[in-house]
mmCIF file of C-alpha atoms in Angstrom:
data_model
loop_
_atom_site.group_PDB
_atom_site.id
_atom_site.type_symbol
_atom_site.label_atom_id
_atom_site.label_comp_id
_atom_site.label_asym_id
_atom_site.label_seq_id
_atom_site.Cartn_x
_atom_site.Cartn_y
_atom_site.Cartn_z
ATOM 1 C CA UNK B 809 53.011 -43.864 78.853
ATOM 2 C CA UNK B 810 56.096 -41.341 78.203
ATOM 3 C CA UNK B 811 56.735 -39.654 75.011
ATOM 4 C CA UNK B 812 59.151 -42.234 73.588
ATOM 5 C CA UNK B 813 57.067 -44.955 74.170
ATOM 6 C CA UNK B 814 54.378 -43.198 72.347
ATOM 7 C CA UNK B 815 56.454 -42.741 69.458
ATOM 8 C CA UNK B 816 57.475 -46.637 69.563
ATOM 9 C CA UNK B 817 53.825 -47.256 69.429
ATOM 10 C CA UNK B 818 52.964 -45.196 66.629
ATOM 11 C CA UNK B 819 55.843 -47.100 64.786
ATOM 12 C CA UNK B 820 54.493 -50.655 65.644
ATOM 13 C CA UNK B 821 50.961 -49.383 64.576
ATOM 14 C CA UNK B 822 51.933 -48.933 61.174
ATOM 15 C CA UNK B 823 55.563 -50.591 60.076
ATOM 16 C CA UNK B 824 57.558 -48.510 57.736
ATOM 17 C CA UNK B 825 60.894 -50.140 55.768
ATOM 18 C CA UNK B 826 63.770 -48.538 57.272
ATOM 19 C CA UNK B 827 66.888 -48.809 55.797
ATOM 20 C CA UNK B 828 70.707 -49.048 58.181
ATOM 21 C CA UNK B 829 73.456 -48.774 55.743
ATOM 22 C CA UNK B 830 76.124 -49.253 58.119
ATOM 23 C CA UNK B 831 74.774 -52.652 59.013
ATOM 24 C CA UNK B 832 78.386 -54.182 60.165
ATOM 25 C CA UNK B 833 78.542 -51.680 63.054
ATOM 26 C CA UNK B 834 78.247 -52.973 66.442
ATOM 27 C CA UNK B 835 75.518 -50.197 68.003
ATOM 28 C CA UNK B 836 73.927 -50.292 64.520
ATOM 29 C CA UNK B 837 73.157 -53.823 64.321
ATOM 30 C CA UNK B 838 72.390 -54.715 67.818
ATOM 31 C CA UNK B 839 69.816 -51.940 67.466
ATOM 32 C CA UNK B 840 68.581 -53.408 64.729
ATOM 33 C CA UNK B 841 68.118 -56.607 66.618
ATOM 34 C CA UNK B 842 66.077 -55.191 69.181
ATOM 35 C CA UNK B 843 63.546 -52.980 66.629
ATOM 36 C CA UNK B 844 62.971 -56.584 64.549
ATOM 37 C CA UNK B 845 62.614 -58.638 68.192
ATOM 38 C CA UNK B 846 60.150 -55.935 69.020
ATOM 39 C CA UNK B 847 58.641 -55.926 65.515
ATOM 40 C CA UNK B 848 58.710 -51.945 65.215
ATOM 41 C CA UNK B 849 59.520 -51.751 61.882
ATOM 42 C CA UNK B 850 60.815 -53.622 58.490
ATOM 43 C CA UNK B 851 64.826 -53.540 58.517
ATOM 44 C CA UNK B 852 66.698 -53.304 55.470
ATOM 45 C CA UNK B 853 70.615 -54.313 56.543
ATOM 46 C CA UNK B 854 73.314 -53.245 53.634
ATOM 47 C CA UNK B 855 76.204 -54.977 53.865
ATOM 48 C CA UNK B 856 78.250 -58.354 53.536
ATOM 49 C CA UNK B 857 75.558 -60.917 54.389
ATOM 50 C CA UNK B 858 78.201 -63.381 55.659
ATOM 51 C CA UNK B 859 79.748 -60.790 58.016
ATOM 52 C CA UNK B 860 76.557 -59.409 59.083
ATOM 53 C CA UNK B 861 75.276 -63.030 59.882
ATOM 54 C CA UNK B 862 78.750 -64.062 61.503
ATOM 55 C CA UNK B 863 78.584 -61.021 63.746
ATOM 56 C CA UNK B 864 74.836 -61.590 64.852
ATOM 57 C CA UNK B 865 75.945 -65.167 65.705
ATOM 58 C CA UNK B 866 78.983 -63.656 67.700
ATOM 59 C CA UNK B 867 76.970 -61.010 69.488
ATOM 60 C CA UNK B 868 73.751 -63.582 70.247
ATOM 61 C CA UNK B 869 71.417 -61.504 68.143
ATOM 62 C CA UNK B 870 68.339 -63.685 67.447
ATOM 63 C CA UNK B 871 66.195 -61.440 65.479
ATOM 64 C CA UNK B 872 68.341 -60.212 62.634
ATOM 65 C CA UNK B 873 67.244 -63.455 60.090
ATOM 66 C CA UNK B 874 63.989 -61.126 59.975
ATOM 67 C CA UNK B 875 65.647 -58.363 58.301
ATOM 68 C CA UNK B 876 66.536 -57.802 54.460
ATOM 69 C CA UNK B 877 69.979 -57.996 54.003
ATOM 70 C CA UNK B 878 71.265 -56.587 50.565
ATOM 71 C CA UNK B 879 74.643 -57.098 49.274
ATOM 72 C CA UNK B 880 76.012 -53.900 47.811
ATOM 73 C CA UNK B 881 78.333 -56.209 45.632
ATOM 74 C CA UNK B 882 75.969 -58.820 44.535
ATOM 75 C CA UNK B 883 72.573 -56.644 44.058
ATOM 76 C CA UNK B 884 70.481 -57.656 41.054
ATOM 77 C CA UNK B 885 69.141 -54.262 41.347
ATOM 78 C CA UNK B 886 72.739 -52.559 40.968
ATOM 79 C CA UNK B 887 72.174 -51.963 36.768
ATOM 80 C CA UNK B 888 68.694 -50.412 37.498
ATOM 81 C CA UNK B 889 69.873 -48.151 40.366
ATOM 82 C CA UNK B 890 72.856 -46.760 38.446
ATOM 83 C CA UNK B 891 71.199 -46.308 35.327
ATOM 84 C CA UNK B 892 68.554 -44.391 37.740
ATOM 85 C CA UNK B 893 71.379 -42.312 39.283
ATOM 86 C CA UNK B 894 73.259 -41.087 36.155
ATOM 87 C CA UNK B 895 69.634 -39.888 35.092
ATOM 88 C CA UNK B 896 69.154 -38.207 38.260
ATOM 89 C CA UNK B 897 72.367 -36.384 38.014
ATOM 90 C CA UNK B 898 73.092 -36.043 34.166
ATOM 91 C CA UNK B 899 72.878 -32.251 34.458
ATOM 92 C CA UNK B 900 76.145 -32.207 36.856
ATOM 93 C CA UNK B 901 77.653 -34.645 34.713
ATOM 94 C CA UNK B 902 77.368 -38.365 36.432
ATOM 95 C CA UNK B 903 78.610 -41.001 34.064
ATOM 96 C CA UNK B 904 76.857 -44.447 34.212
ATOM 97 C CA UNK B 905 80.147 -45.538 34.895
ATOM 98 C CA UNK B 906 80.702 -43.123 38.413
ATOM 99 C CA UNK B 907 76.748 -44.271 39.472
ATOM 100 C CA UNK B 908 77.510 -47.767 39.401
ATOM 101 C CA UNK B 909 80.615 -46.692 41.378
ATOM 102 C CA UNK B 910 78.357 -45.259 44.326
ATOM 103 C CA UNK B 911 75.532 -47.581 44.258
ATOM 104 C CA UNK B 912 77.825 -50.426 44.593
ATOM 105 C CA UNK B 913 80.648 -49.071 47.058
ATOM 106 C CA UNK B 914 78.853 -45.916 48.918
ATOM 107 C CA UNK B 915 76.075 -47.875 51.164
ATOM 108 C CA UNK B 916 74.540 -44.553 51.652
ATOM 109 C CA UNK B 917 73.423 -43.979 48.217
ATOM 110 C CA UNK B 918 72.637 -47.095 47.817
ATOM 111 C CA UNK B 919 70.245 -46.523 50.779
ATOM 112 C CA UNK B 920 68.883 -43.451 49.050
ATOM 113 C CA UNK B 921 68.476 -45.419 45.668
ATOM 114 C CA UNK B 922 66.400 -47.927 47.405
ATOM 115 C CA UNK B 923 63.686 -45.045 48.704
ATOM 116 C CA UNK B 924 63.591 -43.337 45.468
ATOM 117 C CA UNK B 925 62.507 -46.343 44.021
ATOM 118 C CA UNK B 926 60.103 -46.971 46.674
ATOM 119 C CA UNK B 927 61.823 -50.252 47.839
ATOM 120 C CA UNK B 928 62.330 -48.216 51.392
ATOM 121 C CA UNK B 929 60.581 -45.299 53.280
ATOM 122 C CA UNK B 930 63.606 -43.767 55.145
ATOM 123 C CA UNK B 931 67.075 -44.366 56.098
ATOM 124 C CA UNK B 932 69.555 -43.780 59.234
ATOM 125 C CA UNK B 933 72.838 -43.023 58.916
ATOM 126 C CA UNK B 934 75.514 -41.692 61.164
ATOM 127 C CA UNK B 935 77.151 -44.044 63.734
ATOM 128 C CA UNK B 936 80.294 -44.118 61.153
ATOM 129 C CA UNK B 937 79.635 -41.133 58.755
ATOM 130 C CA UNK B 938 79.725 -37.163 59.055
ATOM 131 C CA UNK B 939 76.422 -35.447 58.440
ATOM 132 C CA UNK B 940 77.622 -34.232 55.252
ATOM 133 C CA UNK B 941 77.803 -37.669 53.796
ATOM 134 C CA UNK B 942 74.334 -38.375 55.083
ATOM 135 C CA UNK B 943 72.770 -35.708 53.544
ATOM 136 C CA UNK B 944 74.876 -35.350 50.183
ATOM 137 C CA UNK B 945 72.870 -38.634 48.815
ATOM 138 C CA UNK B 946 69.565 -37.507 50.460
ATOM 139 C CA UNK B 947 69.517 -34.181 48.720
ATOM 140 C CA UNK B 948 71.209 -35.204 45.522
ATOM 141 C CA UNK B 949 68.512 -38.439 45.110
ATOM 142 C CA UNK B 950 65.701 -37.616 46.866
ATOM 143 C CA UNK B 951 65.584 -34.051 47.333
ATOM 144 C CA UNK B 952 63.705 -31.648 49.444
ATOM 145 C CA UNK B 953 60.020 -31.655 49.963
ATOM 146 C CA UNK B 954 57.395 -29.765 47.833
ATOM 147 C CA UNK B 955 57.790 -26.067 48.804
ATOM 148 C CA UNK B 956 61.093 -26.332 50.914
ATOM 149 C CA UNK B 957 64.468 -25.160 50.109
ATOM 150 C CA UNK B 958 66.436 -25.780 52.740
ATOM 151 C CA UNK B 959 66.904 -29.147 55.165
ATOM 152 C CA UNK B 960 66.976 -28.104 59.051
ATOM 153 C CA UNK B 961 67.316 -30.243 62.132
ATOM 154 C CA UNK B 962 64.346 -30.434 64.780
ATOM 155 C CA UNK B 963 65.250 -31.297 68.486
ATOM 156 C CA UNK B 964 63.037 -32.771 70.986
ATOM 157 C CA UNK B 965 63.889 -31.122 74.629
ATOM 158 C CA UNK B 966 62.576 -33.045 77.665
ATOM 159 C CA UNK B 967 62.509 -30.674 80.552
ATOM 160 C CA UNK B 968 62.188 -31.287 84.209
ATOM 161 C CA UNK B 969 59.904 -28.110 84.441
ATOM 162 C CA UNK B 970 56.656 -29.330 83.422
ATOM 163 C CA UNK B 971 55.252 -26.035 83.226
ATOM 164 C CA UNK B 972 56.881 -25.092 80.134
ATOM 165 C CA UNK B 973 55.951 -26.730 76.309
ATOM 166 C CA UNK B 974 53.740 -29.595 76.578
ATOM 167 C CA UNK B 975 54.330 -31.264 80.226
ATOM 168 C CA UNK B 976 58.316 -30.158 79.805
ATOM 169 C CA UNK B 977 58.206 -31.330 76.215
ATOM 170 C CA UNK B 978 59.503 -28.273 73.791
ATOM 171 C CA UNK B 979 60.695 -28.686 70.011
ATOM 172 C CA UNK B 980 63.282 -26.433 68.630
ATOM 173 C CA UNK B 981 64.834 -25.775 65.110
ATOM 174 C CA UNK B 982 67.481 -25.460 63.642
ATOM 175 C CA UNK B 983 69.878 -26.984 65.481
ATOM 176 C CA UNK B 984 71.604 -29.277 63.220
ATOM 177 C CA UNK B 985 71.780 -28.127 59.596
ATOM 178 C CA UNK B 986 71.498 -24.309 58.053
ATOM 179 C CA UNK B 987 74.239 -21.842 59.812
ATOM 180 C CA UNK B 988 72.547 -18.847 59.179
ATOM 181 C CA UNK B 989 69.002 -18.922 57.282
ATOM 182 C CA UNK B 990 67.786 -15.976 55.428
ATOM 183 C CA UNK B 991 64.162 -14.821 56.338
ATOM 184 C CA UNK B 992 62.784 -17.038 53.776
ATOM 185 C CA UNK B 993 64.630 -20.649 55.165
ATOM 186 C CA UNK B 994 63.920 -19.493 58.783
ATOM 187 C CA UNK B 995 59.969 -19.579 57.694
ATOM 188 C CA UNK B 996 60.470 -22.759 56.041
ATOM 189 C CA UNK B 997 62.308 -23.766 59.332
ATOM 190 C CA UNK B 998 59.565 -22.879 61.546
ATOM 191 C CA UNK B 999 56.770 -24.881 59.466
ATOM 192 C CA UNK B 1000 58.665 -27.845 59.398
ATOM 193 C CA UNK B 1001 59.782 -27.619 63.141
ATOM 194 C CA UNK B 1002 55.625 -27.096 63.724
ATOM 195 C CA UNK B 1003 55.107 -30.324 61.553
ATOM 196 C CA UNK B 1004 58.186 -32.026 63.711
ATOM 197 C CA UNK B 1005 55.923 -31.392 66.841
ATOM 198 C CA UNK B 1006 52.946 -32.826 65.598
ATOM 199 C CA UNK B 1007 54.036 -35.716 63.711
ATOM 200 C CA UNK B 1008 57.286 -36.881 66.374
ATOM 201 C CA UNK B 1009 56.000 -35.030 69.504
ATOM 202 C CA UNK B 1010 52.361 -35.670 69.128
ATOM 203 C CA UNK B 1011 51.539 -32.345 69.810
ATOM 204 C CA UNK B 1012 47.787 -31.454 69.076
ATOM 205 C CA UNK B 1013 48.391 -27.438 68.442
ATOM 206 C CA UNK B 1014 52.016 -26.616 67.824
ATOM 207 C CA UNK B 1015 52.356 -22.808 69.053
ATOM 208 C CA UNK B 1016 55.640 -21.390 67.680
ATOM 209 C CA UNK B 1017 57.411 -18.755 68.982
ATOM 210 C CA UNK B 1018 59.985 -16.852 66.513
ATOM 211 C CA UNK B 1019 62.546 -15.921 69.269
ATOM 212 C CA UNK B 1020 65.172 -13.118 68.991
ATOM 213 C CA UNK B 1021 66.780 -10.833 71.556
ATOM 214 C CA UNK B 1022 63.765 -8.604 70.816
ATOM 215 C CA UNK B 1023 60.413 -8.749 71.799
ATOM 216 C CA UNK B 1024 57.640 -6.827 69.723
ATOM 217 C CA UNK B 1025 60.012 -4.139 68.571
ATOM 218 C CA UNK B 1026 62.074 -3.533 72.015
ATOM 219 C CA UNK B 1027 64.773 -3.590 69.780
ATOM 220 C CA UNK B 1028 66.287 -2.778 66.556
ATOM 221 C CA UNK B 1029 68.763 -4.109 64.366
ATOM 222 C CA UNK B 1030 69.067 -6.272 61.137
ATOM 223 C CA UNK B 1031 68.952 -9.572 63.018
ATOM 224 C CA UNK B 1032 65.528 -8.900 64.312
ATOM 225 C CA UNK B 1033 64.101 -7.714 60.917
ATOM 226 C CA UNK B 1034 65.088 -11.148 59.766
ATOM 227 C CA UNK B 1035 62.733 -12.297 62.152
ATOM 228 C CA UNK B 1036 59.763 -10.213 61.964
ATOM 229 C CA UNK B 1037 59.761 -10.654 57.824
ATOM 230 C CA UNK B 1038 60.552 -14.747 58.494
ATOM 231 C CA UNK B 1039 57.187 -14.358 60.428
ATOM 232 C CA UNK B 1040 55.250 -12.855 58.033
ATOM 233 C CA UNK B 1041 56.593 -15.611 55.392
ATOM 234 C CA UNK B 1042 55.598 -18.451 57.523
ATOM 235 C CA UNK B 1043 52.020 -16.748 58.158
ATOM 236 C CA UNK B 1044 51.612 -16.823 54.501
ATOM 237 C CA UNK B 1045 53.064 -20.174 54.078
ATOM 238 C CA UNK B 1046 50.686 -21.597 56.818
ATOM 239 C CA UNK B 1047 47.782 -19.472 57.406
ATOM 240 C CA UNK B 1048 46.363 -21.937 60.263
ATOM 241 C CA UNK B 1049 49.659 -22.412 61.935
ATOM 242 C CA UNK B 1050 49.818 -20.618 65.469
ATOM 243 C CA UNK B 1051 52.878 -18.694 65.252
ATOM 244 C CA UNK B 1052 54.172 -15.339 66.634
ATOM 245 C CA UNK B 1053 57.306 -13.309 67.007
ATOM 246 C CA UNK B 1054 59.809 -11.497 67.347
ATOM 247 C CA UNK B 1055 59.753 -12.741 71.186
ATOM 248 C CA UNK B 1056 62.300 -13.113 73.678
ATOM 249 C CA UNK B 1057 62.936 -16.730 75.226
ATOM 250 C CA UNK B 1058 61.386 -15.343 78.453
ATOM 251 C CA UNK B 1059 58.624 -13.870 76.874
ATOM 252 C CA UNK B 1060 57.903 -16.876 74.774
ATOM 253 C CA UNK B 1061 57.929 -19.482 78.182
ATOM 254 C CA UNK B 1062 56.999 -17.941 80.916
ATOM 255 C CA UNK B 1063 52.984 -16.283 81.368
ATOM 256 C CA UNK B 1064 53.744 -13.679 83.614
ATOM 257 C CA UNK B 1065 56.982 -12.358 81.637
ATOM 258 C CA UNK B 1066 54.717 -12.348 78.324
ATOM 259 C CA UNK B 1067 52.009 -10.290 80.306
ATOM 260 C CA UNK B 1068 54.142 -7.320 80.295
ATOM 261 C CA UNK B 1069 56.252 -8.023 77.203
ATOM 262 C CA UNK B 1070 53.669 -9.196 74.704
ATOM 263 C CA UNK B 1071 50.155 -8.967 76.240
ATOM 264 C CA UNK B 1072 48.579 -9.223 72.906
ATOM 265 C CA UNK B 1073 50.121 -12.348 71.683
ATOM 266 C CA UNK B 1074 48.436 -15.614 71.612
ATOM 267 C CA UNK B 1075 51.625 -17.344 71.592
ATOM 268 C CA UNK B 1076 53.262 -15.442 74.356
ATOM 269 C CA UNK B 1077 53.766 -17.316 77.476
ATOM 270 C CA UNK B 1078 52.276 -20.649 75.942
ATOM 271 C CA UNK B 1079 55.073 -21.508 73.140
ATOM 272 C CA UNK B 1080 55.755 -25.214 72.645
ATOM 273 C CA UNK B 1081 58.021 -24.328 69.678
ATOM 274 C CA UNK B 1082 61.092 -22.718 69.844
ATOM 275 C CA UNK B 1083 62.720 -21.359 66.574
ATOM 276 C CA UNK B 1084 66.388 -19.666 66.673
ATOM 277 C CA UNK B 1085 67.293 -17.572 64.321
ATOM 278 C CA UNK B 1086 70.660 -19.092 63.492
ATOM 279 C CA UNK B 1087 72.372 -22.325 63.525
ATOM 280 C CA UNK B 1088 74.555 -20.651 66.688
ATOM 281 C CA UNK B 1089 71.987 -19.820 68.543
ATOM 282 C CA UNK B 1090 70.155 -23.278 68.241
ATOM 283 C CA UNK B 1091 73.275 -25.279 69.322
ATOM 284 C CA UNK B 1092 74.356 -23.002 72.440
ATOM 285 C CA UNK B 1093 70.981 -22.817 73.476
ATOM 286 C CA UNK B 1094 69.835 -26.557 73.639
ATOM 287 C CA UNK B 1095 73.493 -27.400 75.075
ATOM 288 C CA UNK B 1096 73.137 -25.158 77.677
ATOM 289 C CA UNK B 1097 69.333 -26.636 78.398
ATOM 290 C CA UNK B 1098 71.408 -29.847 78.896
ATOM 291 C CA UNK B 1099 73.957 -29.217 81.035
ATOM 292 C CA UNK B 1100 72.766 -26.692 83.392
ATOM 293 C CA UNK B 1101 69.097 -27.390 83.381
ATOM 294 C CA UNK B 1102 69.226 -31.238 83.013
ATOM 295 C CA UNK B 1103 67.247 -31.467 80.177
ATOM 296 C CA UNK B 1104 67.090 -34.376 77.834
ATOM 297 C CA UNK B 1105 67.634 -33.847 73.914
ATOM 298 C CA UNK B 1106 66.092 -35.984 71.435
ATOM 299 C CA UNK B 1107 67.349 -35.417 68.255
ATOM 300 C CA UNK B 1108 68.451 -34.138 65.421
ATOM 301 C CA UNK B 1109 65.885 -35.014 63.498
ATOM 302 C CA UNK B 1110 66.440 -33.917 59.671
ATOM 303 C CA UNK B 1111 63.216 -31.711 58.465
ATOM 304 C CA UNK B 1112 62.453 -30.913 54.697
ATOM 305 C CA UNK B 1113 63.459 -33.748 53.043
ATOM 306 C CA UNK B 1114 60.856 -35.681 50.782
ATOM 307 C CA UNK B 1115 61.314 -38.916 52.437
ATOM 308 C CA UNK B 1116 63.308 -39.299 56.148
ATOM 309 C CA UNK B 1117 66.540 -39.615 56.035
ATOM 310 C CA UNK B 1118 68.120 -38.934 59.723
ATOM 311 C CA UNK B 1119 71.552 -38.194 61.086
ATOM 312 C CA UNK B 1120 72.798 -39.951 64.151
ATOM 313 C CA UNK B 1121 76.175 -38.720 66.377
ATOM 314 C CA UNK B 1122 78.943 -41.048 65.812
ATOM 315 C CA UNK B 1123 78.961 -41.279 69.577
ATOM 316 C CA UNK B 1124 75.354 -42.859 69.641
ATOM 317 C CA UNK B 1125 74.406 -45.480 71.485
ATOM 318 C CA UNK B 1126 72.190 -48.436 71.003
ATOM 319 C CA UNK B 1127 68.754 -46.885 72.375
ATOM 320 C CA UNK B 1128 69.663 -43.392 70.183
ATOM 321 C CA UNK B 1129 69.453 -45.782 67.320
ATOM 322 C CA UNK B 1130 66.489 -47.763 68.306
ATOM 323 C CA UNK B 1131 64.670 -44.925 69.122
ATOM 324 C CA UNK B 1132 65.644 -42.851 65.720
ATOM 325 C CA UNK B 1133 64.211 -45.748 64.240
ATOM 326 C CA UNK B 1134 60.887 -44.923 65.488
ATOM 327 C CA UNK B 1135 61.247 -41.513 64.716
ATOM 328 C CA UNK B 1136 62.010 -41.977 61.150
ATOM 329 C CA UNK B 1137 59.076 -44.550 60.836
ATOM 330 C CA UNK B 1138 56.586 -41.889 62.223
ATOM 331 C CA UNK B 1139 58.039 -39.025 59.943
ATOM 332 C CA UNK B 1140 57.782 -41.740 56.967
ATOM 333 C CA UNK B 1141 54.367 -42.165 57.901
ATOM 334 C CA UNK B 1142 53.564 -38.431 57.827
ATOM 335 C CA UNK B 1143 55.164 -38.172 54.616
ATOM 336 C CA UNK B 1144 52.985 -40.728 52.652
ATOM 337 C CA UNK B 1145 49.852 -38.685 53.694
#
């Protein structure tokens, strides 16, 4: 059983309630039908019920009737949600009228309010929406997990070279959200990405490498200093986490290089979680691995939110959405522990 099948199996074992606020979008509705047919999760669709049913019939989707469909314009809980949202945002000056407008006309806000009031466990959007649109209501309503101040994106990278990571699987962070994290944020990203490695990738023992262009003082620069400081903070945040830095990528991954550059490191040559110093490095790095190394990238998976809210690429496929439902369900299971 490959990793994606394992993730789906874990999702099925403890079904979670996942909101799809872009329910009238074709790929989203087709993915919802597949999830429901496979009995992988409970699905909450936000949209016009008549239109959703019409589209499901037109596209031959036989399982959509198993979903809960919420009509944002005729929702009996609209007033409750508006009052709660206005209370949450009153320090920012939000009025009850503005809150009502959001929970009836912005499906992403409505979905987050359903999660906030414990009517759902996670949400996925992005087939039609930008990352900013997806994150904004999540941060305003659900907020960050305890002890976390920044959201980040973890990525599952499947390499054809099985000697790296866990049989060719590595997890990278941050590849999606925070452009230039400071040392504290970088430490949080490391801890959150290690948790993603356990929750989603199923790593029994995440081994985290804090990457830089220096290994153990081989170069001097303020960027290297940040990684060194982040490593120290991450150890304080998660004393039991196996983590080391600063390490160059080859020292983190290749045992023979590790022996020369970092002979006293427990992580060098054995890393399965890679933490990059900034978003630029992460984005460039994983796309080079995709294009030059034929690696497969799954994600990003948003990390650090108290309940999972995940972002899709607007170029996503039906299968991308299907597997993101499984990933979000696994995150939701973990968030309840």
